[in-house]
Coordinates of C-alpha atoms in Angstrom, one line a residue:
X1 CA 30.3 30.4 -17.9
X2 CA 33.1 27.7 -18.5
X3 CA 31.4 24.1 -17.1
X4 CA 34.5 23.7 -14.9
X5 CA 34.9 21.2 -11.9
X6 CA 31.3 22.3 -10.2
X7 CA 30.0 22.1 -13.7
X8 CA 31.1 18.9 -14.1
X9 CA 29.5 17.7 -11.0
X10 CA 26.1 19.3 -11.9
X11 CA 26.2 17.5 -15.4
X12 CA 27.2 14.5 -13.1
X13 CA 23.7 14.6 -11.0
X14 CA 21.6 15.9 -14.1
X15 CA 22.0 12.2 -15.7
X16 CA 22.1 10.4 -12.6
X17 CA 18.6 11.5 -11.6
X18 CA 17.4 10.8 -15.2
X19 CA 18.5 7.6 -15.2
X20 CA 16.5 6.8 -11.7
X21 CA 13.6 7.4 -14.2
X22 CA 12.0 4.7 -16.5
X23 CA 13.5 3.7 -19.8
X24 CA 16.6 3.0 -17.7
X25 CA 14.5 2.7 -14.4
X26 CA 17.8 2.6 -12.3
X27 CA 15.9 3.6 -9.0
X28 CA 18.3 3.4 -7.1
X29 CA 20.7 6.2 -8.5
X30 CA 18.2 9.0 -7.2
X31 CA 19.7 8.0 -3.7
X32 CA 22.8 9.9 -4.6
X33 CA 21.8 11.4 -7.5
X34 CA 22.4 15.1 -5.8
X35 CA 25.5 14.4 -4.2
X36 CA 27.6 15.6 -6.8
X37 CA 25.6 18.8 -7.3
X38 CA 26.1 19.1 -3.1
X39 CA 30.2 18.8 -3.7
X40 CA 30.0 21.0 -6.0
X41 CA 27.9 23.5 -3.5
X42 CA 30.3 23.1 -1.3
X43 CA 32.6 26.7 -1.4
X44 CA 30.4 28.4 -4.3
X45 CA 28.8 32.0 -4.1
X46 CA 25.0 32.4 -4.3
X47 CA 24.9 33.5 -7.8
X48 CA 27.6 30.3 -8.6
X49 CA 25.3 27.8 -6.9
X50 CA 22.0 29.1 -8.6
X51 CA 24.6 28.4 -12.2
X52 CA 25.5 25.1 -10.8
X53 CA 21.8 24.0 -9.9
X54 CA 20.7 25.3 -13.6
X55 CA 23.2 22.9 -15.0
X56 CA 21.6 20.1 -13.4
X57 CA 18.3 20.8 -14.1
X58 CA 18.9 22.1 -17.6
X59 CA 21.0 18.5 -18.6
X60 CA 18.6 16.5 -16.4
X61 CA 15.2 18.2 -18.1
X62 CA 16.9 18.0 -21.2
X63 CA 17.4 13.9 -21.1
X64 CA 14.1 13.3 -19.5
X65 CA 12.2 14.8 -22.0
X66 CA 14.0 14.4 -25.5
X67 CA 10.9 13.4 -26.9
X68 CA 8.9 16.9 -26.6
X69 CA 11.6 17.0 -29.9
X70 CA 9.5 14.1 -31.8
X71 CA 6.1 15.0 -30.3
X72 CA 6.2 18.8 -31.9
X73 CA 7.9 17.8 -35.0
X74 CA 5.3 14.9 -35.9
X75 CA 2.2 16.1 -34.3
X76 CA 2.9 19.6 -34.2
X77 CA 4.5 20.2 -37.4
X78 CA 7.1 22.1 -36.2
X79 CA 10.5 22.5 -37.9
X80 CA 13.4 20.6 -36.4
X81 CA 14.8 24.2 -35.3
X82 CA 11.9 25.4 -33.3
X83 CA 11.1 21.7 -32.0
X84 CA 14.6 21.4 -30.1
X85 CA 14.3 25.3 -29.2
X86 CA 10.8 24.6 -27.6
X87 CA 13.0 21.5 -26.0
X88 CA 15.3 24.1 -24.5
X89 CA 12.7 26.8 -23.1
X90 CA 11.4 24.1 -21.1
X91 CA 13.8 22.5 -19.7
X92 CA 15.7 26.1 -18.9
X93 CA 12.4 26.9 -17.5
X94 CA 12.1 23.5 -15.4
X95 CA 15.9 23.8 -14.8
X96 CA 15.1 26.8 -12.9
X97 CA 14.3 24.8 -9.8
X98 CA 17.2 22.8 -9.0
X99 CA 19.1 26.6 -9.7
X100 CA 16.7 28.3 -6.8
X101 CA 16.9 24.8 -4.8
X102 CA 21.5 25.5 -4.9
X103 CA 20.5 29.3 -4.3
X104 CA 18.3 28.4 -1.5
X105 CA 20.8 25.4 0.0
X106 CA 24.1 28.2 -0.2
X107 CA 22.0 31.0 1.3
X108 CA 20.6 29.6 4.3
X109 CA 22.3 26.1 5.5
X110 CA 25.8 28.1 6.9
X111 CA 26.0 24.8 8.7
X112 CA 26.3 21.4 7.2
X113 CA 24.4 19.6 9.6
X114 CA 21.7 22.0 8.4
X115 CA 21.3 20.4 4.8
X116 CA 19.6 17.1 6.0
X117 CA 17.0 19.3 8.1
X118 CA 16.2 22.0 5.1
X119 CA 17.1 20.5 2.0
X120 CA 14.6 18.3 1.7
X121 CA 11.8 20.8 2.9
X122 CA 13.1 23.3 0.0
X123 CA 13.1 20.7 -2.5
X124 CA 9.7 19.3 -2.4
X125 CA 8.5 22.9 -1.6
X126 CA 10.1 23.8 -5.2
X127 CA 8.2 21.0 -6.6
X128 CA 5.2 21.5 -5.4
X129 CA 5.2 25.1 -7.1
X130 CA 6.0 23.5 -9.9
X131 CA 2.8 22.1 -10.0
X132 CA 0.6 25.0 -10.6
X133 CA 2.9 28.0 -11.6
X134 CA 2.6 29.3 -15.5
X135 CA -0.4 26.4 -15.3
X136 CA 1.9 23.6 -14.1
X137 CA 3.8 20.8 -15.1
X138 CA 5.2 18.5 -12.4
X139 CA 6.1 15.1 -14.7
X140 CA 9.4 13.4 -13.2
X141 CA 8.7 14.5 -9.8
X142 CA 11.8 13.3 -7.8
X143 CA 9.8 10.6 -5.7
X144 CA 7.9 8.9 -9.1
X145 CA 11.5 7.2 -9.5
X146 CA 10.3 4.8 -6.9
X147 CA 7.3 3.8 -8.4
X148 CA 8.2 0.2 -8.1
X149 CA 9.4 0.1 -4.7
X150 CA 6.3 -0.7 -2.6
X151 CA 7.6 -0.7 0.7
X152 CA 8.9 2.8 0.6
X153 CA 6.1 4.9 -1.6
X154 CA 3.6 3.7 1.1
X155 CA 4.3 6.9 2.9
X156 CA 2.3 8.9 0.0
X157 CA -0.7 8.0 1.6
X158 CA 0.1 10.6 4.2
X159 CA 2.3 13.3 2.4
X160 CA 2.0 12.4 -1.2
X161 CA 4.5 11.8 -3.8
X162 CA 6.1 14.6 -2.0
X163 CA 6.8 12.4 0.9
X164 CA 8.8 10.2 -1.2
X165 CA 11.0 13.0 -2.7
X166 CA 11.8 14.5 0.5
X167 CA 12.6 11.2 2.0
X168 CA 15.6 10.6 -1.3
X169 CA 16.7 13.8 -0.9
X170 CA 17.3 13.6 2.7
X171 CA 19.6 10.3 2.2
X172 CA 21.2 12.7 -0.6
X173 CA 22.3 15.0 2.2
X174 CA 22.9 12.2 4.8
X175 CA 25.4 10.9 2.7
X176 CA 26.8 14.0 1.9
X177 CA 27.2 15.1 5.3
X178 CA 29.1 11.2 5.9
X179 CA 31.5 11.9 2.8
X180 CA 32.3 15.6 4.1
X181 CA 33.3 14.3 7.5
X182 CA 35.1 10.9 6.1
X183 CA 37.0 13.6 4.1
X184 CA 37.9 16.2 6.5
X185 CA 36.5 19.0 4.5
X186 CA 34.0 21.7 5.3
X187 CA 31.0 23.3 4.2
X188 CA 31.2 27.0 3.9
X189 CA 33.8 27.0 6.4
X190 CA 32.1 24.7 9.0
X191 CA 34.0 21.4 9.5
X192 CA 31.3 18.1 10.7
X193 CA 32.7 15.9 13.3
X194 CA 32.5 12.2 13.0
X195 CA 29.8 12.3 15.6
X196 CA 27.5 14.8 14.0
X197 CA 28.0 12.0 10.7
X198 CA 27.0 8.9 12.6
X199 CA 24.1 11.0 13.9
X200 CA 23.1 12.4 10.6
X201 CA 23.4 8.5 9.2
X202 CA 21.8 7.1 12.2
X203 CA 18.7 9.4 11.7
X204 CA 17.9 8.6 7.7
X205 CA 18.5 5.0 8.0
X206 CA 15.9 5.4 11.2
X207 CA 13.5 6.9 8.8
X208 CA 14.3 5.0 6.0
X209 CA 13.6 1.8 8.5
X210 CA 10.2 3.5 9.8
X211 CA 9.3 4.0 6.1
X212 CA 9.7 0.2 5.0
X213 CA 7.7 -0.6 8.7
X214 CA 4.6 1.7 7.8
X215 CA 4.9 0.2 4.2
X216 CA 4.2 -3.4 5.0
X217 CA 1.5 -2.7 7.9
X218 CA -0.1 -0.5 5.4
X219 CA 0.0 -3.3 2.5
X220 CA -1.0 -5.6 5.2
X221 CA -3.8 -3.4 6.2
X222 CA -4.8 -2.4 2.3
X223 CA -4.7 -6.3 1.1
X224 CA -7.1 -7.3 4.0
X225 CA -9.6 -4.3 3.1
X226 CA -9.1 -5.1 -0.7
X227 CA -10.7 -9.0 -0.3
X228 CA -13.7 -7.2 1.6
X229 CA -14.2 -4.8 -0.5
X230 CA -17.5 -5.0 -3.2
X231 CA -15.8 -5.5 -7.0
X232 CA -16.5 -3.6 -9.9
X233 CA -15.5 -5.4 -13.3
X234 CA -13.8 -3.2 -15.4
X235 CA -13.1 -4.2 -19.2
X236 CA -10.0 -1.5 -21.1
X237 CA -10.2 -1.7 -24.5
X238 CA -7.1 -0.2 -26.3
X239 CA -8.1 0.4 -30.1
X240 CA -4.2 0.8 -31.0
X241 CA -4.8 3.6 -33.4
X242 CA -2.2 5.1 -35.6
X243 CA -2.5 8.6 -34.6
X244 CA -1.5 9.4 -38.3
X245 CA -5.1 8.6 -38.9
X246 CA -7.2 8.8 -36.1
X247 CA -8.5 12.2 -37.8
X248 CA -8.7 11.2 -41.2
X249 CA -12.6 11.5 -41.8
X250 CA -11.8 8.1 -44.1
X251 CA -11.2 6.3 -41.3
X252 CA -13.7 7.1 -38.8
X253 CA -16.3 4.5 -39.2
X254 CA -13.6 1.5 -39.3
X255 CA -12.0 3.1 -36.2
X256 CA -15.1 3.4 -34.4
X257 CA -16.4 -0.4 -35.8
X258 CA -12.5 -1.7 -34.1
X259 CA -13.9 0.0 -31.2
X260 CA -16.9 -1.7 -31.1
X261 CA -15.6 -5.6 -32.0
X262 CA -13.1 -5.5 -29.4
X263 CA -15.8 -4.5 -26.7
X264 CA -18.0 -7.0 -27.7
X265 CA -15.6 -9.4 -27.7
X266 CA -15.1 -8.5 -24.1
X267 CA -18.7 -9.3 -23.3
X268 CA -18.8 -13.2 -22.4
X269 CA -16.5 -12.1 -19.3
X270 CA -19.2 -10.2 -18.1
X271 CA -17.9 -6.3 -17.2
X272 CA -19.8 -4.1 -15.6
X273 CA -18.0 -1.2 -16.7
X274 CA -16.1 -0.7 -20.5
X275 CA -13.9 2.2 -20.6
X276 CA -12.3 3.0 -23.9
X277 CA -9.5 5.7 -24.4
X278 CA -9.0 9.3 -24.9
X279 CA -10.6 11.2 -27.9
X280 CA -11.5 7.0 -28.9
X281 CA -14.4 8.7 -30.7
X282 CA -12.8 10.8 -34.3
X283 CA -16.2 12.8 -33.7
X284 CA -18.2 14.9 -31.2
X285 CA -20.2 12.2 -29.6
X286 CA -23.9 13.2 -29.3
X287 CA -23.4 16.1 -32.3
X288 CA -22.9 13.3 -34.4
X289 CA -25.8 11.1 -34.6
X290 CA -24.9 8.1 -36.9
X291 CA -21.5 7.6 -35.6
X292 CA -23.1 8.0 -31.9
X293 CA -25.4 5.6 -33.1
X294 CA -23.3 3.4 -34.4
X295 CA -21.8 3.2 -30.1
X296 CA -24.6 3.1 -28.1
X297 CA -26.3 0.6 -30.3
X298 CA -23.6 -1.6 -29.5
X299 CA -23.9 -0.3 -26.0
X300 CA -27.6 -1.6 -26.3
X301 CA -26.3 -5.1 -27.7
X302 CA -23.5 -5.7 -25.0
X303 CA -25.7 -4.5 -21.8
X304 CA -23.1 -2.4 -20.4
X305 CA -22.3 0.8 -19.2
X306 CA -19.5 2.5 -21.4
X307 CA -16.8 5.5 -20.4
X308 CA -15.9 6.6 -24.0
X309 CA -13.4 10.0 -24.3
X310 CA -14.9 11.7 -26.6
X311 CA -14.3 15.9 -28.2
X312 CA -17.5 17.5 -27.9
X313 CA -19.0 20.7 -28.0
X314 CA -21.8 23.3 -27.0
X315 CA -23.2 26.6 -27.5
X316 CA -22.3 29.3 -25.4
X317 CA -24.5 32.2 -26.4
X318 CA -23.3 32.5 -30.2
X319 CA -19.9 31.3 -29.5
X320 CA -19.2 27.4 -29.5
X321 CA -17.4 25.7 -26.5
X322 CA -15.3 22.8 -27.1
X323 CA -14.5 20.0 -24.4
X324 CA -12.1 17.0 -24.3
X325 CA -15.0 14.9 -22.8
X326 CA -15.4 11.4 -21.1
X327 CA -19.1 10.3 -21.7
X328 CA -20.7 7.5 -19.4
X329 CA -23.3 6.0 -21.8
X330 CA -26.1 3.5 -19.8
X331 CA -26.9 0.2 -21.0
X332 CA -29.9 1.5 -23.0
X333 CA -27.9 3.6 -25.0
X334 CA -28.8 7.2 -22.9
X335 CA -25.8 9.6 -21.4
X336 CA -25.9 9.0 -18.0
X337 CA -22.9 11.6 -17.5
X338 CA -20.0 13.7 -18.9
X339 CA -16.7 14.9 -17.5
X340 CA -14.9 17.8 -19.1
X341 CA -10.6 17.9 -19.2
X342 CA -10.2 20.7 -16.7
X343 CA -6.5 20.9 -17.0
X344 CA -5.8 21.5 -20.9
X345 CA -2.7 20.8 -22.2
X346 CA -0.4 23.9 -23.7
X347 CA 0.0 23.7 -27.1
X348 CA -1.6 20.4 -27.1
X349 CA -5.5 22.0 -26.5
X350 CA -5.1 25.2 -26.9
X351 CA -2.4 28.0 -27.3
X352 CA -1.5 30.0 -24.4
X353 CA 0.0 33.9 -25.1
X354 CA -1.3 33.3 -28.9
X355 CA -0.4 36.7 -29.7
X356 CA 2.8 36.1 -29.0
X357 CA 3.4 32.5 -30.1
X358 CA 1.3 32.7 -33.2
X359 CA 3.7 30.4 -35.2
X360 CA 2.7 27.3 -33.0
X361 CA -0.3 25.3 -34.0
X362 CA -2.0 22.9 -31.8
X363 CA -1.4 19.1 -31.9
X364 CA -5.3 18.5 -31.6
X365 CA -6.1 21.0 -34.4
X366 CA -9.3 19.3 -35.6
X367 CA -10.8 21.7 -33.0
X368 CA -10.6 25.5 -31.7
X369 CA -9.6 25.6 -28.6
X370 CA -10.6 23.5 -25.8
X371 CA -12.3 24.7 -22.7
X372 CA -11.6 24.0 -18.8
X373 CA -14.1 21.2 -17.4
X374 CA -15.4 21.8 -13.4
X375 CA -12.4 20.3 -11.0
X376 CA -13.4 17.3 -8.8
X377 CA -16.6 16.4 -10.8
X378 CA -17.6 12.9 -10.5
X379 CA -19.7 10.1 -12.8
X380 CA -22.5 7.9 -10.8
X381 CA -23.6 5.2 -12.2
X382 CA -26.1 3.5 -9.8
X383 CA -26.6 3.1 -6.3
X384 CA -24.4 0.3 -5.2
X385 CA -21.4 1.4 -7.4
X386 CA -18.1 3.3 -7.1
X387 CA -18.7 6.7 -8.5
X388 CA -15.9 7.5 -11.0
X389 CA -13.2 10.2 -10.9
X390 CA -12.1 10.3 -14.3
X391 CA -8.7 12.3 -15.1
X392 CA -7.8 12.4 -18.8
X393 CA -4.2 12.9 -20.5
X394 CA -1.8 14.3 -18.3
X395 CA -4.3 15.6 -15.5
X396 CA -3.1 12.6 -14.2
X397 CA 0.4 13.9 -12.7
X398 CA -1.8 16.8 -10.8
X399 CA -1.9 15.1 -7.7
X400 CA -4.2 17.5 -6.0
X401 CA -6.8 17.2 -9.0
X402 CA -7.4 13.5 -8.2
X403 CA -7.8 14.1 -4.7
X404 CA -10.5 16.3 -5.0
X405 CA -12.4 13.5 -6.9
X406 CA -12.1 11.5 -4.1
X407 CA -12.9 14.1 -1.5
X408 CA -15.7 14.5 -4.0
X409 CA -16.6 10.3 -3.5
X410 CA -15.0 9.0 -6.5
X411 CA -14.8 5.3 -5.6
X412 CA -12.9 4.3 -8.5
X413 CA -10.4 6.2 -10.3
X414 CA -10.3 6.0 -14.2
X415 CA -7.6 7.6 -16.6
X416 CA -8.0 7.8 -20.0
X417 CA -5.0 9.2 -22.3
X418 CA -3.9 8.9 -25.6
X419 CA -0.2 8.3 -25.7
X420 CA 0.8 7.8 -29.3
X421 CA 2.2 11.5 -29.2
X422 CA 5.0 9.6 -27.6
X423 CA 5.9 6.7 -29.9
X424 CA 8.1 4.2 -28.8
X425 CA 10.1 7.1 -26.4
X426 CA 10.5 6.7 -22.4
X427 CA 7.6 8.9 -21.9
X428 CA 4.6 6.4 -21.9
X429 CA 6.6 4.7 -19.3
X430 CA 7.5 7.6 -17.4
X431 CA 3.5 8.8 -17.5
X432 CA 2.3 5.7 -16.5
X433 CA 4.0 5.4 -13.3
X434 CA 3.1 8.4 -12.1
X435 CA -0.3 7.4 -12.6
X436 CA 0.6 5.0 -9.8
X437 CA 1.0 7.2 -7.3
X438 CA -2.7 8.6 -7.5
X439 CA -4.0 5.3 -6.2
X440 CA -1.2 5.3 -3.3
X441 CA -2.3 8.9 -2.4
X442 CA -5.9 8.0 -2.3
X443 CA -5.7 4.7 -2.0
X444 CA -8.1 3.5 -5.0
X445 CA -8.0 1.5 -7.5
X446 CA -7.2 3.4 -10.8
X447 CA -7.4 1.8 -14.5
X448 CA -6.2 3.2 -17.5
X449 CA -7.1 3.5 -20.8
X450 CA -4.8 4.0 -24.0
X451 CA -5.5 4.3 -27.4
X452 CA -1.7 2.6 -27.9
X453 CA -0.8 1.7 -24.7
X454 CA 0.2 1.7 -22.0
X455 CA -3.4 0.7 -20.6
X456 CA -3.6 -1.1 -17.2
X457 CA -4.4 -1.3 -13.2
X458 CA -3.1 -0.4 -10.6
X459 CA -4.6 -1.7 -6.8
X460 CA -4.6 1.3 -4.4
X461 CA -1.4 -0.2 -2.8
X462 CA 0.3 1.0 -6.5
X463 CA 1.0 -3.2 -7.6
X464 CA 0.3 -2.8 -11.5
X465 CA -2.2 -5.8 -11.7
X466 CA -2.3 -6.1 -15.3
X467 CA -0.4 -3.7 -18.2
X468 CA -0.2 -4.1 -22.0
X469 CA 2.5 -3.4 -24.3
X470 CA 2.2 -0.6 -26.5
X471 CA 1.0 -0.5 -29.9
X472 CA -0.8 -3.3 -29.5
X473 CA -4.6 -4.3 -29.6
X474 CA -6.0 -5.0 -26.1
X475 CA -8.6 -6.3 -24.5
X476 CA -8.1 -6.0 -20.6
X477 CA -10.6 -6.9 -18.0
X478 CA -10.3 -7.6 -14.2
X479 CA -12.2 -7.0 -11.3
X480 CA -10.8 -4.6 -9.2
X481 CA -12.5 -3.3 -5.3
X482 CA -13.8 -0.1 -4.6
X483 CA -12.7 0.9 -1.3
X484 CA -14.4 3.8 0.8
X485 CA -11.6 4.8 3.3
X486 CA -10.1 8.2 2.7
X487 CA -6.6 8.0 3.3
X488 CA -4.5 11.1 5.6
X489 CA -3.4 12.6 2.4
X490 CA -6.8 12.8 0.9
X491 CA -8.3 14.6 3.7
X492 CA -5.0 17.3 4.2
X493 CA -3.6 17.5 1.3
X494 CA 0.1 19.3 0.3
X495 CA 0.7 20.2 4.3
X496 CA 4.8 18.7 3.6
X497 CA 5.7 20.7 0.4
X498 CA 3.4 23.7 2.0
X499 CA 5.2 23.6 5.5
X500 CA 8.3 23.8 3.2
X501 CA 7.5 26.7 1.9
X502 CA 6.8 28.6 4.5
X503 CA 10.3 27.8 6.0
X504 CA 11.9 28.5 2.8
X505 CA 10.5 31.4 2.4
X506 CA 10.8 32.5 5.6
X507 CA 14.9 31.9 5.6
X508 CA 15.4 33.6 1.8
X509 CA 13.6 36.5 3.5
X510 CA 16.2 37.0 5.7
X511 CA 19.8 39.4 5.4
X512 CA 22.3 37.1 3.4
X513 CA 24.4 34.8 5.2
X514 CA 22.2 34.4 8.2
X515 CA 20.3 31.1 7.6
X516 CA 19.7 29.2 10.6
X517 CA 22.4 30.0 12.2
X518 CA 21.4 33.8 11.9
X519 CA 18.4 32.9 13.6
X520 CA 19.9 31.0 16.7
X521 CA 22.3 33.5 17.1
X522 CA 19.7 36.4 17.5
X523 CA 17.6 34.3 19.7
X524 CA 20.6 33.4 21.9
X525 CA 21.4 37.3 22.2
X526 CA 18.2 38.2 23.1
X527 CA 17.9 35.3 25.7
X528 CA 21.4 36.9 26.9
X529 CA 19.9 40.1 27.1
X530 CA 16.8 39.2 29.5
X531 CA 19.5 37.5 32.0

């Protein structure tokens, strides 16, 4: 298919959105981001719009995640060729959205009045399947571009970051809808009037208005709570280890020994908790016993409890069982709990469809193949402390994973990740602030651990407290409060994207070309008829 004047305009909204997203972190541009791909809507066939939405998405997956490129040539010792053809297949496969979001849009809104009711609920309904179909992967949800704009990501303690997307994309269509009638031009046919406009306008900047209000009575509301609330000091060590040799059997007692200086360096500000980083450990912790030793009697020394991520591994009848694991060692040395990864990372843990993609190693290939943890399993650690709902790596962008820790009591939420796979690209950015949103949602406090940044906290109103730069040896501590409320979006969950759903399914399931409008006009026929 030639790119054309519609292709133009999908490429148009592709880079817009990606520059809404952090290196560039132009927030803003999301806003409008999807007005070109709308103009470009505006006369095209079904199968044309789905080819005009795949544009989008395919050059907007493609520049947010250039460095899957880096991450399986270094770490997965790929050849350039299959490194940027892996880069393809998933953004093609990602691009698929935005295609079935045009599709969707076309099919169903014969009015254009009807974009800034249904757009929005197909969108977020589209990302929200992207968060478990072929085992999920929902980075650079639309609403994470606003992770810096407290006021208006407030509302995720209701809806999610779901709330947030559908909120952009209905100023998307509200300012659509303004340009169409400002113009003169229709959509499919149907011309808006200057009054339908206003009203369109009127009603997102109403929303937009009510959004900012509930954000600062809930910052109010959260900042009060906060200086109540009991305090749990928290000490992040970030070892800053080259992921070159994190492996390296050489280098495992000095790695572990940098480990265990920078924590006790930590001690004279008194933590109560130490949390160290993903895999921190170049062993299994427990199957090793001189390196574990080597830990817990530092553990012993310091008088705190420790949250080390750790690989370990189990029998299972005369099979082995391997785990990316977080362990909570006591201050006496003795493992007072373990979490197990429950969302494993393709390619990264294990290999799905091996038959079929047996050229592809793993990046962690010091191991066989990890296995699932149990989902919403929490650490306690005494009495009169926050229980901890730890999320490791990239379970951290499953929103629905951390609220089941907290439906589960998790006081205090606690992500530990290695990000060197990343280098220096936009991705450690882009990760970290959608660890953000979990403590919006849920509204916790959340700290993170890196091995090379970025480690930091967040308050459960999403203000990052304190962050390091990467590549850099850390030593964070701050007290942050444990709060006990369970926000609306804790308690129901996806309802928006769900509700979404449902309505888009229920219009694609219609005859073509009868949308909403189809619908009205059989209801008004058969209210015709019973006169």
């Amino acid at each position: 298919m030639r790119l054309g004047k519609e292709g133009g305009a999908a490429l148009i909204s592709g880079l817009l959105l990606t520059a809404a997203f952090p290196k560039i972190s132009m927030p803003i541009l999301a806003w409008f981001a999807l007005v070109p791909l709308l103009v470009a809507l505006r006369e095209r066939s079904a199968g044309d719009a789905f080819k005009t939405g795949f544009i989008a998405g395919l050059v907007h997956y493609l520049t947010l995640l250039y460095w899957v490129v880096f991450t399986m040539r270094v770490y997965g010792y790929l050849p350039w060729w299959q490194s940027v053809s892996l880069l393809f297949l998933l953004a093609a496969y990602l691009a698929l959205y935005p295609g079935i979001f045009a599709l969707a849009v076309v099919r169903t809104c014969r009015n254009p009045i009807h974009l800034i009711w249904l757009a929005p609920f197909f969108w977020v309904a589209l990302e929200y399947v992207r968060t478990f179909l072929l085992t999920g992967f929902p980075w650079g949800l639309v609403g994470y571009s606003q992770f810096n704009r407290l006021h208006i990501i407030q509302i995720s303690d209701m809806f999610g970051v779901y709330g947030v997307s559908f909120l952009v994309v209905l100023v998307n269509t509200a300012i659509y809808v303004l340009l169409l009638a400002a113009a003169g031009k229709p959509w499919r046919g149907v011309t808006v009037s200057r009054q339908q406009a206003f009203k369109t306008t009127a009603f997102a900047l109403a929303l937009i208005t009510l959004t900012i209000v509930y954000g600062r009575y809930r910052i109010a509301a959260m900042d009060a709570a906060m200086d109540k609330a009991a305090k749990t000091r928290v000490a992040l060590i970030q070892g800053n280890i080259d992921q070159a040799r994190k492996w390296d059997p050489a280098f495992q007692i000095s790695t572990t020994k940098k480990y265990v200086d920078l924590t006790l360096s930590a001690v004279d500000r008194q933590p109560d908790l130490v949390v160290w980083p993903e895999t921190a450990t170049p062993f299994y912790f427990e199957a090793s016993p001189k390196l574990t030793q080597l830990v817990t009697d530092a553990i012993r020394k310091a008088g705190v409890y420790l949250l080390v991520g750790s690989p370990s591994v189990q029998a299972v009848g005369d099979q082995a069982a391997y785990y990316n694991s977080a362990y909570l060692v006591a201050p006496d040395g003795s493992i007072a709990g373990r979490y197990d990864k429950v969302h494993l990372v393709p390619f990264g843990e294990y290999v799905p469809l091996k038959q079929l993609l047996s050229f592809v190693g793993k990046m962690v290939a010091q191991v066989g193949d990890f296995s699932p943890g149990k989902k919403g399993h929490t650490l306690a650690w005494g009495p009169d402390r926050p229980k901890l709902g730890v999320q490791i790596c990239f379970e951290i962008i499953f929103p629905d994973l951390c609220r089941s820790l907290v439906k589960n009591g998790a006081g205090l939420l606690v992500n530990l990740t290695n990000d060197a796979w990343f280098d220096r690209s936009s991705a450690a950015e882009q990760h970290f602030s959608m660890a953000a949103f979990r403590a919006i949602e849920n509204r916790r406090s959340l700290v993170r651990c890196a091995n090379t940044g970025i480690s930091g906290v967040v308050d459960p109103v999403g203000r990052v407290v304190r962050r390091t730069e990467l590549f850099s040896d850390a030593v964070v501590v701050k007290a942050v409060p444990a709060l006990t409320e369970q926000a609306l979006y804790t308690r129901m969950g996806d309802f928006l994207p769900q509700i979404g759903l449902i309505i888009m399914g229920i219009l694609m399931l219609l005859p073509s070309g009868k949308g909403v409008i189809g619908i009205k006009r059989g209801i008004d026929r058969k209210v015709g008829r019973r006169r």
